[in-house]
Coordinates of C-alpha atoms and ligand atoms in Angstrom, one line a residue:
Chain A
X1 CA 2.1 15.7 29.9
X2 CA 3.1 15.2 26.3
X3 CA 2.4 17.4 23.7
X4 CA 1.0 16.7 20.5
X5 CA 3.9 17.2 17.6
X6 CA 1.6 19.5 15.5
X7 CA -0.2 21.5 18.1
X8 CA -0.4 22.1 22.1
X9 CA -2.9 19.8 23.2
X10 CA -2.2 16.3 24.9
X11 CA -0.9 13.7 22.7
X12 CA -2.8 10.6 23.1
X13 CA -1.5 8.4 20.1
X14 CA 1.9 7.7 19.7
X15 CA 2.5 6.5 16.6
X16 CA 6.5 5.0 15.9
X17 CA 8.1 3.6 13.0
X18 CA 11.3 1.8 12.9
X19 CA 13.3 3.2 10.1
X20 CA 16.8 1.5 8.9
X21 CA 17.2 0.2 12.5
X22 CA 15.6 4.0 13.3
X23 CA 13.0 4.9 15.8
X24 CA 11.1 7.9 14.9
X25 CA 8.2 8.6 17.1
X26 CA 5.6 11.1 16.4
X27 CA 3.1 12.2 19.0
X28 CA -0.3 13.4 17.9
X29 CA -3.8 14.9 20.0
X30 CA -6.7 12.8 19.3
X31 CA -7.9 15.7 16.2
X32 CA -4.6 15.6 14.6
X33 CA -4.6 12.0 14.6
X34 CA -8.0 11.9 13.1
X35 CA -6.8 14.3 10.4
X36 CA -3.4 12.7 9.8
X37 CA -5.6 9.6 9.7
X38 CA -3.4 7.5 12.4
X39 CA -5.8 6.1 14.2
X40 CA -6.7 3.3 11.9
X41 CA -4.3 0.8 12.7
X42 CA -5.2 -1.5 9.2
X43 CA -4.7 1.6 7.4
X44 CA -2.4 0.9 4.4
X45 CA -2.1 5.0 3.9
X46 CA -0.2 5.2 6.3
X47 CA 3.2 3.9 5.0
X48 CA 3.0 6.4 2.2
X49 CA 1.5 9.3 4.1
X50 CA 4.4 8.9 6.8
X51 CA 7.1 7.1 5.1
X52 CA 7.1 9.3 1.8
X53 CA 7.6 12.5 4.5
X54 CA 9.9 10.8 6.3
X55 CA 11.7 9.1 4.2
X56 CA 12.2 12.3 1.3
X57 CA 13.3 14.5 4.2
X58 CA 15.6 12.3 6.1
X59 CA 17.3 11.7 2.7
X60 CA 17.5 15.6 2.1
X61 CA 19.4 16.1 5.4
X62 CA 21.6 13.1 4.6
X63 CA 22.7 14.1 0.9
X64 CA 22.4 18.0 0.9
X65 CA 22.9 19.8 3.8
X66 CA 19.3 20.0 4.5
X67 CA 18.8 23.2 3.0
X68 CA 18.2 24.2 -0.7
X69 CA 20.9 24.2 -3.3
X70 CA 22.4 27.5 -4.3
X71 CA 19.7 29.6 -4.8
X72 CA 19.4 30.8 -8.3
X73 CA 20.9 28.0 -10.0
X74 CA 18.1 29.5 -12.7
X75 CA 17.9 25.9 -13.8
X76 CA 14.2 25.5 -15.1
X77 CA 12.6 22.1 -16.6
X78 CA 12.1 22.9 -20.2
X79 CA 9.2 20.9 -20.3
X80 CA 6.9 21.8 -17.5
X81 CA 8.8 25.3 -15.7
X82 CA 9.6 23.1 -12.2
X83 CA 12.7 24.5 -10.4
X84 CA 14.9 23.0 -8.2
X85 CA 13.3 25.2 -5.3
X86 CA 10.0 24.0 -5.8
X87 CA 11.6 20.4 -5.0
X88 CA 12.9 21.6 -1.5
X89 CA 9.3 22.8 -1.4
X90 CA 7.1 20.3 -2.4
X91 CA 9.2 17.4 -2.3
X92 CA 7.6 16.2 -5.5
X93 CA 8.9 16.6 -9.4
X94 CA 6.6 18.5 -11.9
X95 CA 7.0 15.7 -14.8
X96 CA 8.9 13.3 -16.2
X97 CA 11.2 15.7 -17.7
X98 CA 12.4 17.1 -14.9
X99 CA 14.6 13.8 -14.4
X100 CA 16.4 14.3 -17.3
X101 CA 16.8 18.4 -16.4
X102 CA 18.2 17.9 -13.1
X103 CA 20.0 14.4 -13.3
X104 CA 23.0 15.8 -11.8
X105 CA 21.1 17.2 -8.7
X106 CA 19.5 13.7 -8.3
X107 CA 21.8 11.7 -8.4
X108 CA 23.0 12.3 -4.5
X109 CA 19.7 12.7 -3.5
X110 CA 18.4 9.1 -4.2
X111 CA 21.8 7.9 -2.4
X112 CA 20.6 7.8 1.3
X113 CA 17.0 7.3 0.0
X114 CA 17.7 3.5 -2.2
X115 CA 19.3 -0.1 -2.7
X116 CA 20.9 1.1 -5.2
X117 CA 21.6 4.3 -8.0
X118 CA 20.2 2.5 -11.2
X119 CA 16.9 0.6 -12.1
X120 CA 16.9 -3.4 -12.1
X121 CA 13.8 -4.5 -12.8
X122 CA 10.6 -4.2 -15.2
X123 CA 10.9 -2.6 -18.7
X124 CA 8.0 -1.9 -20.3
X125 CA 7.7 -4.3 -22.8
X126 CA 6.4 -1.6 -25.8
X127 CA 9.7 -0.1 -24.7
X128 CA 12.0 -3.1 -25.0
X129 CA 11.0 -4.0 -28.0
X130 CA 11.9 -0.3 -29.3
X131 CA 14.9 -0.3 -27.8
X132 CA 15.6 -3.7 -29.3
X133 CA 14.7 -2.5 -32.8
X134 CA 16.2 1.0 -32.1
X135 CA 19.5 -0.8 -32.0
X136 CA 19.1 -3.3 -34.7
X137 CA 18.5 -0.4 -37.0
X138 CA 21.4 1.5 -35.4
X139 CA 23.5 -1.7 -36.2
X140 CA 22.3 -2.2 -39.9
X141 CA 22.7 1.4 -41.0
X142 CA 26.4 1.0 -39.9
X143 CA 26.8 -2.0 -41.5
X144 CA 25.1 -0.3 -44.8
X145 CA 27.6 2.3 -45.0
X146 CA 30.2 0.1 -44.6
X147 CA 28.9 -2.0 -47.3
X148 CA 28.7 1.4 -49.6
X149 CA 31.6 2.6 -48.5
X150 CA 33.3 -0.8 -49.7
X151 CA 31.1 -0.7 -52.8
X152 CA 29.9 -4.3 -52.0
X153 CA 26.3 -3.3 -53.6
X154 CA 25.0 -6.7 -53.5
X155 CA 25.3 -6.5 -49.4
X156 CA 24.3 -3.1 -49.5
X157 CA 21.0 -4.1 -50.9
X158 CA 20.4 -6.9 -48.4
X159 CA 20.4 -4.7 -45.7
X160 CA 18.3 -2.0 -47.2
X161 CA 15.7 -4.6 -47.4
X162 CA 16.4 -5.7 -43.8
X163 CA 16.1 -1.7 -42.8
X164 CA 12.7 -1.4 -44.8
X165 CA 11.5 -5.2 -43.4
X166 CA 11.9 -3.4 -40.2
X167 CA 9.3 -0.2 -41.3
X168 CA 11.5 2.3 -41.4
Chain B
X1 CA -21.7 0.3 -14.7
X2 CA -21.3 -1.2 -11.0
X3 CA -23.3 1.2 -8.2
X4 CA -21.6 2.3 -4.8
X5 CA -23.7 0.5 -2.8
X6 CA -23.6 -2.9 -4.7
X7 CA -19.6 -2.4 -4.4
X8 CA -19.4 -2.6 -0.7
X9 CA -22.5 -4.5 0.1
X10 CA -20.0 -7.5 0.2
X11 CA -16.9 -7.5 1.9
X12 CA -13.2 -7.7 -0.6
X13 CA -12.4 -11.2 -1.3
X14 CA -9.5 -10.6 0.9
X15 CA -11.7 -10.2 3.8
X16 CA -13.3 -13.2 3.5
X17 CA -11.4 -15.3 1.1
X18 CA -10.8 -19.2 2.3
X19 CA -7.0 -18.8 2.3
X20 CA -5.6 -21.5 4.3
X21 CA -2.9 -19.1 6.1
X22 CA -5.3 -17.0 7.5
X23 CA -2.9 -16.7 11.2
X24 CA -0.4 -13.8 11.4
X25 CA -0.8 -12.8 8.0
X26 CA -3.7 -11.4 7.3
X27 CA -3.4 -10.1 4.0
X28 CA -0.7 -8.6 1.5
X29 CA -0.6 -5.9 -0.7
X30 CA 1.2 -4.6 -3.7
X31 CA 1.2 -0.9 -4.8
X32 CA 2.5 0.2 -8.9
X33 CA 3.4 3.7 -9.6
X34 CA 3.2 4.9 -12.9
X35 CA 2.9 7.8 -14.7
X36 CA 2.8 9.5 -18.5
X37 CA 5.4 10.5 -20.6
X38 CA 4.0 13.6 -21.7
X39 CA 1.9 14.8 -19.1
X40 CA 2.8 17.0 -15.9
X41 CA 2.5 15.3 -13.0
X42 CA -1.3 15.7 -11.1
X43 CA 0.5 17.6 -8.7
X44 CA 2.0 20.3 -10.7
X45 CA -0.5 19.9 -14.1
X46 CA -2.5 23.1 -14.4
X47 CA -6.2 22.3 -14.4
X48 CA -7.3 21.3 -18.2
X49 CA -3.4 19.2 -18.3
X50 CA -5.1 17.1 -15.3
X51 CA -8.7 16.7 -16.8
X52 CA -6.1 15.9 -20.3
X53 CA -4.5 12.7 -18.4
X54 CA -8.1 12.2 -17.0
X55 CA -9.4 11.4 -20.2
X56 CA -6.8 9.1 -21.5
X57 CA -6.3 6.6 -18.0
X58 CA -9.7 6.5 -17.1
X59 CA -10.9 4.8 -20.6
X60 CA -7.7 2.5 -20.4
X61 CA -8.2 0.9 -17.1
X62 CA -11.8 0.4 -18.1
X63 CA -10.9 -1.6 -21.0
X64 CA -8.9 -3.8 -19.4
X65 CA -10.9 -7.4 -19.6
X66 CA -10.4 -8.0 -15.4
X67 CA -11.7 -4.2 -14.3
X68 CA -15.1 -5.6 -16.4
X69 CA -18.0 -4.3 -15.0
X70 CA -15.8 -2.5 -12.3
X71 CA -16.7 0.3 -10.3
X72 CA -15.7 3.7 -12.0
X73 CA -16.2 7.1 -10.8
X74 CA -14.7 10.6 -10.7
X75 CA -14.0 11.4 -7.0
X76 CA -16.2 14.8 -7.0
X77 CA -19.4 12.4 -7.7
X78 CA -18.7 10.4 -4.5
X79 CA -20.0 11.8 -1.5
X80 CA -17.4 11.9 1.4
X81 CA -18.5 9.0 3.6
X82 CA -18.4 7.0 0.5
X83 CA -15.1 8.2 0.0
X84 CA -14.1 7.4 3.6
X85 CA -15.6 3.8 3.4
X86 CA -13.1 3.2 0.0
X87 CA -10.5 4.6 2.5
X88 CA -11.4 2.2 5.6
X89 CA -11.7 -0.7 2.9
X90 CA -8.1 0.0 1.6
X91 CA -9.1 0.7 -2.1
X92 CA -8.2 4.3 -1.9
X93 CA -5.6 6.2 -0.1
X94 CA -6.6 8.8 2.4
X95 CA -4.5 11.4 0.0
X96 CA -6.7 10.5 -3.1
X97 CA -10.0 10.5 -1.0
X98 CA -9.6 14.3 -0.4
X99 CA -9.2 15.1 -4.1
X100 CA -11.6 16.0 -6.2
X101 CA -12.3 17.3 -9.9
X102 CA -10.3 15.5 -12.1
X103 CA -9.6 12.6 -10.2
X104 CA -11.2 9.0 -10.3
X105 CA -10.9 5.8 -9.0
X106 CA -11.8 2.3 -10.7
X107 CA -12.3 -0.8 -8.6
X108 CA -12.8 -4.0 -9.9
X109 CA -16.1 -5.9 -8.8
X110 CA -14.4 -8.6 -6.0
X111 CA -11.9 -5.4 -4.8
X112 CA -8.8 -7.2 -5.5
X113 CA -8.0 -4.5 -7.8
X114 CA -8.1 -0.8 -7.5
X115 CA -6.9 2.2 -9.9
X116 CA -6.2 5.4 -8.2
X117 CA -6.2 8.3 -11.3
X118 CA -4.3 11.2 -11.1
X119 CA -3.7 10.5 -7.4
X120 CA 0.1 11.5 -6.7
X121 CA 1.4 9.8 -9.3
X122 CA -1.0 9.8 -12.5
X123 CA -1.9 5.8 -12.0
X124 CA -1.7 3.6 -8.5
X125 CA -2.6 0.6 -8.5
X126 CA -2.7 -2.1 -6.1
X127 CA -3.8 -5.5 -5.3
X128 CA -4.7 -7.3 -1.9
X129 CA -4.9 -10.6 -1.2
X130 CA -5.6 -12.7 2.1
X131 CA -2.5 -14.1 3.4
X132 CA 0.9 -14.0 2.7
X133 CA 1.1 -14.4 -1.4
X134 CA 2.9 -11.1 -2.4
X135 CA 4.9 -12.8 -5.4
X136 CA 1.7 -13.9 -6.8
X137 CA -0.2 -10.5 -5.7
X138 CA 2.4 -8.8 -8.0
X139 CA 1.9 -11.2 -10.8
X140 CA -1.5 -10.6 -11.1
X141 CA -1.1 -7.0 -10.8
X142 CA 2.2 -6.7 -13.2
X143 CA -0.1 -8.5 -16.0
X144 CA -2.4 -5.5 -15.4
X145 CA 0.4 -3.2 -16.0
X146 CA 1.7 -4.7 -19.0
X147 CA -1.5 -5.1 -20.6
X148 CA -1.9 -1.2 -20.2
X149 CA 1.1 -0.7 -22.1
X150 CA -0.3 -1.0 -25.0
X151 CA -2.8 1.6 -25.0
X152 CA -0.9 4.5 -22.2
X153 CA 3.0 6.1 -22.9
X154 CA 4.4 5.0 -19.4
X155 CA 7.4 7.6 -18.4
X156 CA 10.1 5.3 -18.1
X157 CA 14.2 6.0 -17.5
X158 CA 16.8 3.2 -18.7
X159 CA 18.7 4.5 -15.5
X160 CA 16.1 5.7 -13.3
X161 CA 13.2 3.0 -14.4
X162 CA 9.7 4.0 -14.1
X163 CA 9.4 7.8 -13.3
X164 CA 7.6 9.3 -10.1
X165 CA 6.0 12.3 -8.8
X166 CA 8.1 11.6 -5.6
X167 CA 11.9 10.0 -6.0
X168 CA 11.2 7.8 -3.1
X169 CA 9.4 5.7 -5.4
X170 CA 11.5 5.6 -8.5
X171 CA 12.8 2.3 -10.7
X172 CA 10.1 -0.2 -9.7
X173 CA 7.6 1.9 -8.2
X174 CA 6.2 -0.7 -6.2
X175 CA 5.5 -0.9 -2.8
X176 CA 5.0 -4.3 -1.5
X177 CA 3.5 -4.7 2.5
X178 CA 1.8 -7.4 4.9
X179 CA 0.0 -7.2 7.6
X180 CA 0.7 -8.9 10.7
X181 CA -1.7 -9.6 13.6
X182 CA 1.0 -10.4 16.0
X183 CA -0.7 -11.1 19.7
X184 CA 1.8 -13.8 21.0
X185 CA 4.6 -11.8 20.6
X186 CA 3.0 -8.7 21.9
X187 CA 1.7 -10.8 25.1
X188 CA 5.2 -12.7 25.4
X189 CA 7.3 -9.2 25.4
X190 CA 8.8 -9.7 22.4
X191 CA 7.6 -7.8 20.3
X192 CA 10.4 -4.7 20.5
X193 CA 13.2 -6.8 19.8
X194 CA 11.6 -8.8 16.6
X195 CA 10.3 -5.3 15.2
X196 CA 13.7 -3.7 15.9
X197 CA 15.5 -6.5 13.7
X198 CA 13.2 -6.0 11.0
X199 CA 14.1 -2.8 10.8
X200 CA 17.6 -3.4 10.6
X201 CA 17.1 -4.8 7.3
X202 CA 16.1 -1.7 5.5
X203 CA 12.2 -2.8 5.6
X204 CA 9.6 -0.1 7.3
X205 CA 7.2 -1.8 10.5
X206 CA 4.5 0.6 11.4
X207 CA 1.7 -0.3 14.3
X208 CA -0.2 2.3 16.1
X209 CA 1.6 2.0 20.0
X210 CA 0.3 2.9 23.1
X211 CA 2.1 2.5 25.9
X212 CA 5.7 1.0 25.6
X213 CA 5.1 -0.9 22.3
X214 CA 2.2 -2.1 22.4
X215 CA -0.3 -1.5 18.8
X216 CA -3.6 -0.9 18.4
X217 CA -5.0 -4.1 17.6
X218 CA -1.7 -5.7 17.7
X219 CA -1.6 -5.0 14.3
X220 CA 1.4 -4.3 12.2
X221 CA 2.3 -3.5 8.8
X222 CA 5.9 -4.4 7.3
X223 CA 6.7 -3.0 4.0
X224 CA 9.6 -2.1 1.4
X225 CA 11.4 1.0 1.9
X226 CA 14.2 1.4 -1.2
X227 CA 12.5 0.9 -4.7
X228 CA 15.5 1.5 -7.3
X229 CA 18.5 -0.9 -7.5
X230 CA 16.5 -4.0 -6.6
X231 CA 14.1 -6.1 -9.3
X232 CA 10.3 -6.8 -8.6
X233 CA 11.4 -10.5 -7.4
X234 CA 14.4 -9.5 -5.0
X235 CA 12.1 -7.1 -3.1
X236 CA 9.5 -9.6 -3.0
X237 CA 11.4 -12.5 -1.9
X238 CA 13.2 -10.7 0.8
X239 CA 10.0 -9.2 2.4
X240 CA 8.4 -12.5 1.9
X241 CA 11.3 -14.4 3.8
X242 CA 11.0 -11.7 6.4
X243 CA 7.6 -11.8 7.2
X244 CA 7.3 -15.5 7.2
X245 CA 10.1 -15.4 10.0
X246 CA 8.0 -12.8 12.2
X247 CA 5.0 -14.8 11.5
X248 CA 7.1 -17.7 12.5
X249 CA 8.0 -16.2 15.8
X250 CA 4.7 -15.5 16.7
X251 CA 3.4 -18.7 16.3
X252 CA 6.5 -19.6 18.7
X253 CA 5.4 -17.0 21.1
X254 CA 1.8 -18.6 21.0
X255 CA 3.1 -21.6 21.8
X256 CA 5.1 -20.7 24.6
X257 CA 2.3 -18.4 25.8
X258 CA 0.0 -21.5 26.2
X259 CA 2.4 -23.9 27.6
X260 CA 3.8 -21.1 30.4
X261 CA 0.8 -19.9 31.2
X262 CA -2.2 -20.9 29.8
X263 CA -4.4 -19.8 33.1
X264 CA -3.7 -15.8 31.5
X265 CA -4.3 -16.7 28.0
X266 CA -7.8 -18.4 28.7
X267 CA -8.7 -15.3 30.9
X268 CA -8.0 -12.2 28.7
X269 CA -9.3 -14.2 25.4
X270 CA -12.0 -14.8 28.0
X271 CA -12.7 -11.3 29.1
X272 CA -12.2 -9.5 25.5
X273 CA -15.0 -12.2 24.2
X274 CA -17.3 -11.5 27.3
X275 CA -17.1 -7.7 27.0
X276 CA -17.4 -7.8 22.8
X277 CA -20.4 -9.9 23.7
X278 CA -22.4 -7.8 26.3
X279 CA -21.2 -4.8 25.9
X280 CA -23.5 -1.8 24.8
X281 CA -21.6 1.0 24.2
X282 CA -17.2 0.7 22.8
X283 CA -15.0 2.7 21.4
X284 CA -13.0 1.9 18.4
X285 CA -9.5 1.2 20.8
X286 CA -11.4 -1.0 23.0
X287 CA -13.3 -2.6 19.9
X288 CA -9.9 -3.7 18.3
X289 CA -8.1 -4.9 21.3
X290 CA -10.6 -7.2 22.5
X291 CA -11.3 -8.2 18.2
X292 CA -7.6 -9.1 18.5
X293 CA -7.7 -11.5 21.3
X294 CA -10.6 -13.3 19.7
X295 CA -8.9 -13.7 16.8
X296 CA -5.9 -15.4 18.9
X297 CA -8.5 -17.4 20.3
X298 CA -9.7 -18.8 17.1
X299 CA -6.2 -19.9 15.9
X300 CA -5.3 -21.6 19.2
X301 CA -8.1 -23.9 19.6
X302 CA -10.4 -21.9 22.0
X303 CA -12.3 -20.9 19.7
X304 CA -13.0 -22.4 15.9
X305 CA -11.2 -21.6 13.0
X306 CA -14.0 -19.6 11.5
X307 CA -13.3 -16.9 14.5
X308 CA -10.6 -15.1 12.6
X309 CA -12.0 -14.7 9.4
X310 CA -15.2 -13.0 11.9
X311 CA -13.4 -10.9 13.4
X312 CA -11.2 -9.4 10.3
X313 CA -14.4 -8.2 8.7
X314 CA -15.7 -6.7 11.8
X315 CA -12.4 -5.1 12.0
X316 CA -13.7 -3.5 8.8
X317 CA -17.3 -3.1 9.5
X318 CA -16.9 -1.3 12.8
X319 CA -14.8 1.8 11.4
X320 CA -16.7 5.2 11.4
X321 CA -17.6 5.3 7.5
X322 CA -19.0 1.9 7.5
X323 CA -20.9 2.6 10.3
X324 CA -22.2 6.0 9.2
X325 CA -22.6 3.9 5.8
X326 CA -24.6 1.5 7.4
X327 CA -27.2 3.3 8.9
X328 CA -27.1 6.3 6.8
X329 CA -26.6 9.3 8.2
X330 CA -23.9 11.4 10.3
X331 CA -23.4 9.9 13.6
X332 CA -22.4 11.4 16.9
X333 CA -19.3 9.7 18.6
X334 CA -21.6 8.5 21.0
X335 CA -24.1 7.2 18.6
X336 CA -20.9 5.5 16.9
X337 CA -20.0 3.7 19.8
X338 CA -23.5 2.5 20.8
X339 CA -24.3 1.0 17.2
X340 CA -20.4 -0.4 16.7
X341 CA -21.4 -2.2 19.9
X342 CA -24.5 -3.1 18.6
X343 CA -23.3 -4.8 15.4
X344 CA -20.6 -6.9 17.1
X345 CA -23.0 -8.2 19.6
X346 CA -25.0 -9.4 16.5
X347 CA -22.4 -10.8 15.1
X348 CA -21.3 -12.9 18.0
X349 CA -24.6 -14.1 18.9
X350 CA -24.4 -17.1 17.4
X351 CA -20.7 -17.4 18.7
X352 CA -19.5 -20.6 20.9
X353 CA -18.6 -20.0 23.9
X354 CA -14.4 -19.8 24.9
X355 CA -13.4 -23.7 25.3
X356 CA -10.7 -23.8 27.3
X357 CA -10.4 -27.4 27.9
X358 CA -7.5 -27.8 25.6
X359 CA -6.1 -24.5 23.6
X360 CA -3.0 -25.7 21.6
X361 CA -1.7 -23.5 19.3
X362 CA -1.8 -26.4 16.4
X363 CA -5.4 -27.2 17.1
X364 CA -7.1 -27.5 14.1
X365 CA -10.6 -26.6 14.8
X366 CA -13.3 -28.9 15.6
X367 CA -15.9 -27.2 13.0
X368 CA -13.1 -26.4 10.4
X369 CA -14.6 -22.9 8.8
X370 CA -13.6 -21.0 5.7
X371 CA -10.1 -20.8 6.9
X372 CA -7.7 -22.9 9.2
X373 CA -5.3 -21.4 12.2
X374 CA -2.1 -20.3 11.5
X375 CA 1.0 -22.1 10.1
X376 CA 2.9 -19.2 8.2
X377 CA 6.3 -21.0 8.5
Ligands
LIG1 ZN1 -2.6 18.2 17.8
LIG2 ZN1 9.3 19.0 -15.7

């Protein structure tokens, strides 16, 4: 008899992915399937119920020795508190912060878990256009020192009125 | 504002909808993860920081001119067969239908569109659609995305893209999946090795198996795996060249199923079609194995064309919530199975008889329905 994965009684479902060229098979009793919710086959849930588990913990093993980091690395997410330890916890960040507080522990994290280590793709398009203007602004204020520094005034007041064109 | 019960009175569009690929594809889906900039995430948000987000998505996604009209409630005001039935339907996740204060879901009137709030991430959304169309799925979707840009601070990363509760969904957040009905490959063994080389490529294939590798249904779901380091389009157009080839296959498998054998096709479409039609008293396994060889009946002549749209919104209607839904009250196991038998034997009543003069897996039909066999190639 086969047991169910997450208690003793007889498995009856056998649920298997195929992973990266992977098999993972889990084995579940009729109740744990209910509660897991396996036993709807057009059930879209399941890729992110299993797949997100799967996936977060496979790449933890791959990238850091399963285990958590050092302990007491004291690092804290200014933002929101969340530690490193509650990622090896919960598996889940507490905000958007946290990326920027632990880039360096990311970074070989999301190795075994993506295509790739850096976003291609969408940009919000409020965002572009900030960044755009961020960096035309960026640009003229160079350019309007230079102009100072050169005492060309004449230029100098062009781009003042390019800077204030652009609301700032 | 839209009432439970006028929401699921009719099926989704993408149960019924008059696509014209309605054969191993049955329908695709696209998922967005987004979240604020300056809120904690759901999960880690103390109570009032939750009910905070609460009160700036749930206004946005209303205003948006396609969730019109929509459906719109906080999950705590939804009693838990409804939430089950939202589940069973695929408008909400089985994670988000066991939340409850300060989470809400908005569904647009037809169901192509569905906003989880403060699920996992602060905002999923998704969008089905019959057949395989995931490129234009995520168009319609992405225009929903962009347009909320305007009025929600999206927490986005030049490096990392758009931030998640969970990294495995970082950069494009999106999670893009079909699924397969795939009978002929099941039937002609072949199943193992086409599933094995999908997964080869980095994509995720779930079905529920039984013995060796058989699924529940026959049914199968391929999705994307890796989210960050790809574009929108590259995930899209690989998983969409993917799938067509495994819907491609099985349509070869049909075809060889019918010319080697065609005796042991006629007979098990044959059997599944006389027990769905006499019996009083199935079980949701049985149910969906026997649904599934009616549906391969329907797209290789022995039955019309109109058979497979049938037998995906039975597929739908004979889950536990819908039934419990349905009648109205909390039903025994056994009650379940006697009333999902019940309703399918309604359904079929009017039902031709298998014709088994000529199946061929290219036959059109002779009373062309709302939707034609399969050509997914
Ligand atoms: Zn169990
Ligand atoms: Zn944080």
């Amino acid at each position: 008899m086969k047991k169910c994965d997450f208690c003793d009684s007889k498995a009856t479902v056998f649920l298997t992915q195929l992973v990266d060229g992977q098999t993972k098979k889990v084995c579940l009793c009729d109740q744990c399937a209910q509660e897991r919710g396996v036993t709807d086959p057009t059930g879209f849930s399941l890729a992110d119920l299993i797949l997100g588990g799967i996936a977060a913990a496979a790449a933890a093993t791959q990238s850091g020795e399963g285990p958590p980091p050092p302990q007491g690395s004291g690092k804290k997410c200014p933002a929101c508190g969340f530690t490193m330890e509650d990622l090896h916890r919960v598996r889940r960040f507490g905000c958007a912060e946290c990326y920027t507080a632990f880039r360096d522990e990311i970074g070989p994290m999301l190795r075994g878990m993506h295509r790739g280590p850096s976003h291609v793709g969408k940009v919000p398009a409020g965002l572009a256009a900030l960044h755009v203007k961020h960096q035309r602004l960026q640009d003229l204020r160079g350019r309007l020192e230079q102009a100072i520094a050169s005492e060309n005034y004449e230029e100098a007041a062009g781009i003042r009125d390019e800077i204030k064109a652009l609301g700032e | 504002m839209m009432r439970f019960n006028t929401l699921v009175r009719n099926p989704a569009d993408w149960m019924t909808g008059a696509h014209p690929e309605r054969g191993a594809v049955l329908t695709s889906r696209i998922r967005l993860a987004r979240n604020l900039r300056r809120h904690p995430f759901p999960g880690w948000a103390k109570r009032e920081q939750r009910a905070e987000a609460f009160s700036l998505l749930r206004p946005a996604v209303e205003a948006l001119p396609a969730m019109k009209d929509a459906f719109s409630q906080e999950l705590s005001d939804l009693s838990s067969v409804q939430k089950q039935v939202l589940v069973e339907r695929h408008l909400a996740s089985r994670e988000h239908a066991a939340r409850g204060d300060g989470s809400g879901i908005v569904i647009e009137r037809r169901q192509t569109f569905s906003f989880m709030l403060n699920e996992e991430d602060h905002l999923r959304m998704q969008a089905i659609r019959p057949g395989l169309q995931l490129q234009a799925t995520f168009e319609a979707l992405s225009a929903l995305d962009t347009a909320l840009e305007s009025s929600l601070e999206f927490a986005f990363d030049p490096t990392l893209g758009y931030l998640t509760t969970c990294p495995t969904n970082l950069g494009t957040g999106l999670r893009a999946s079909a699924m397969l009905h795939l009978p002929g490959l099941v039937l002609g063994d072949q199943i193992g090795q086409v599933l094995q080389a999908v997964g080869k490529i980095g994509l995720a294939v779930r079905g529920l198996y039984g013995e060796g590798t058989e699924s529940l249904g026959n049914l199968y779901q391929i999705s994307n795996q890796s989210t960050l380091g790809e574009s929108e389009e590259t995930i899209i157009r690989h998983l969409e060249r993917v799938i067509a080839q495994v819907a491609h296959h099985e349509q070869n498998a049909r075809e060889k199923l019918l010319e080697d054998d065609p005796e042991m096709v006629a007979d098990k479409i044959g059997r599944a079609y006389g027990v769905l039609r006499h019996a009083h008293i199935i079980d949701s396994k049985e149910a969906l194995n026997h649904l599934s060889l009616l549906r391969l009946g329907g797209s290789v002549g022995i039955f019309p064309a109109s058979t497979a749209p049938l037998c995906d919104s039975l597929l739908m209607e004979i889950q536990p919530a819908h039934l419990q839904h349905h009648t109205g009250r909390k039903l025994s196991p056994e009650e379940r199975d006697s009333i999902r038998a019940k309703i399918i034997r309604e359904r079929l009543q009017n039902h031709p008889s298998p014709d088994k003069s000529n199946p061929s897996p290219a036959e059109t039909g002779p009373d062309d329905g709302s939707a034609t066999p399969s050509d997914d190639s």
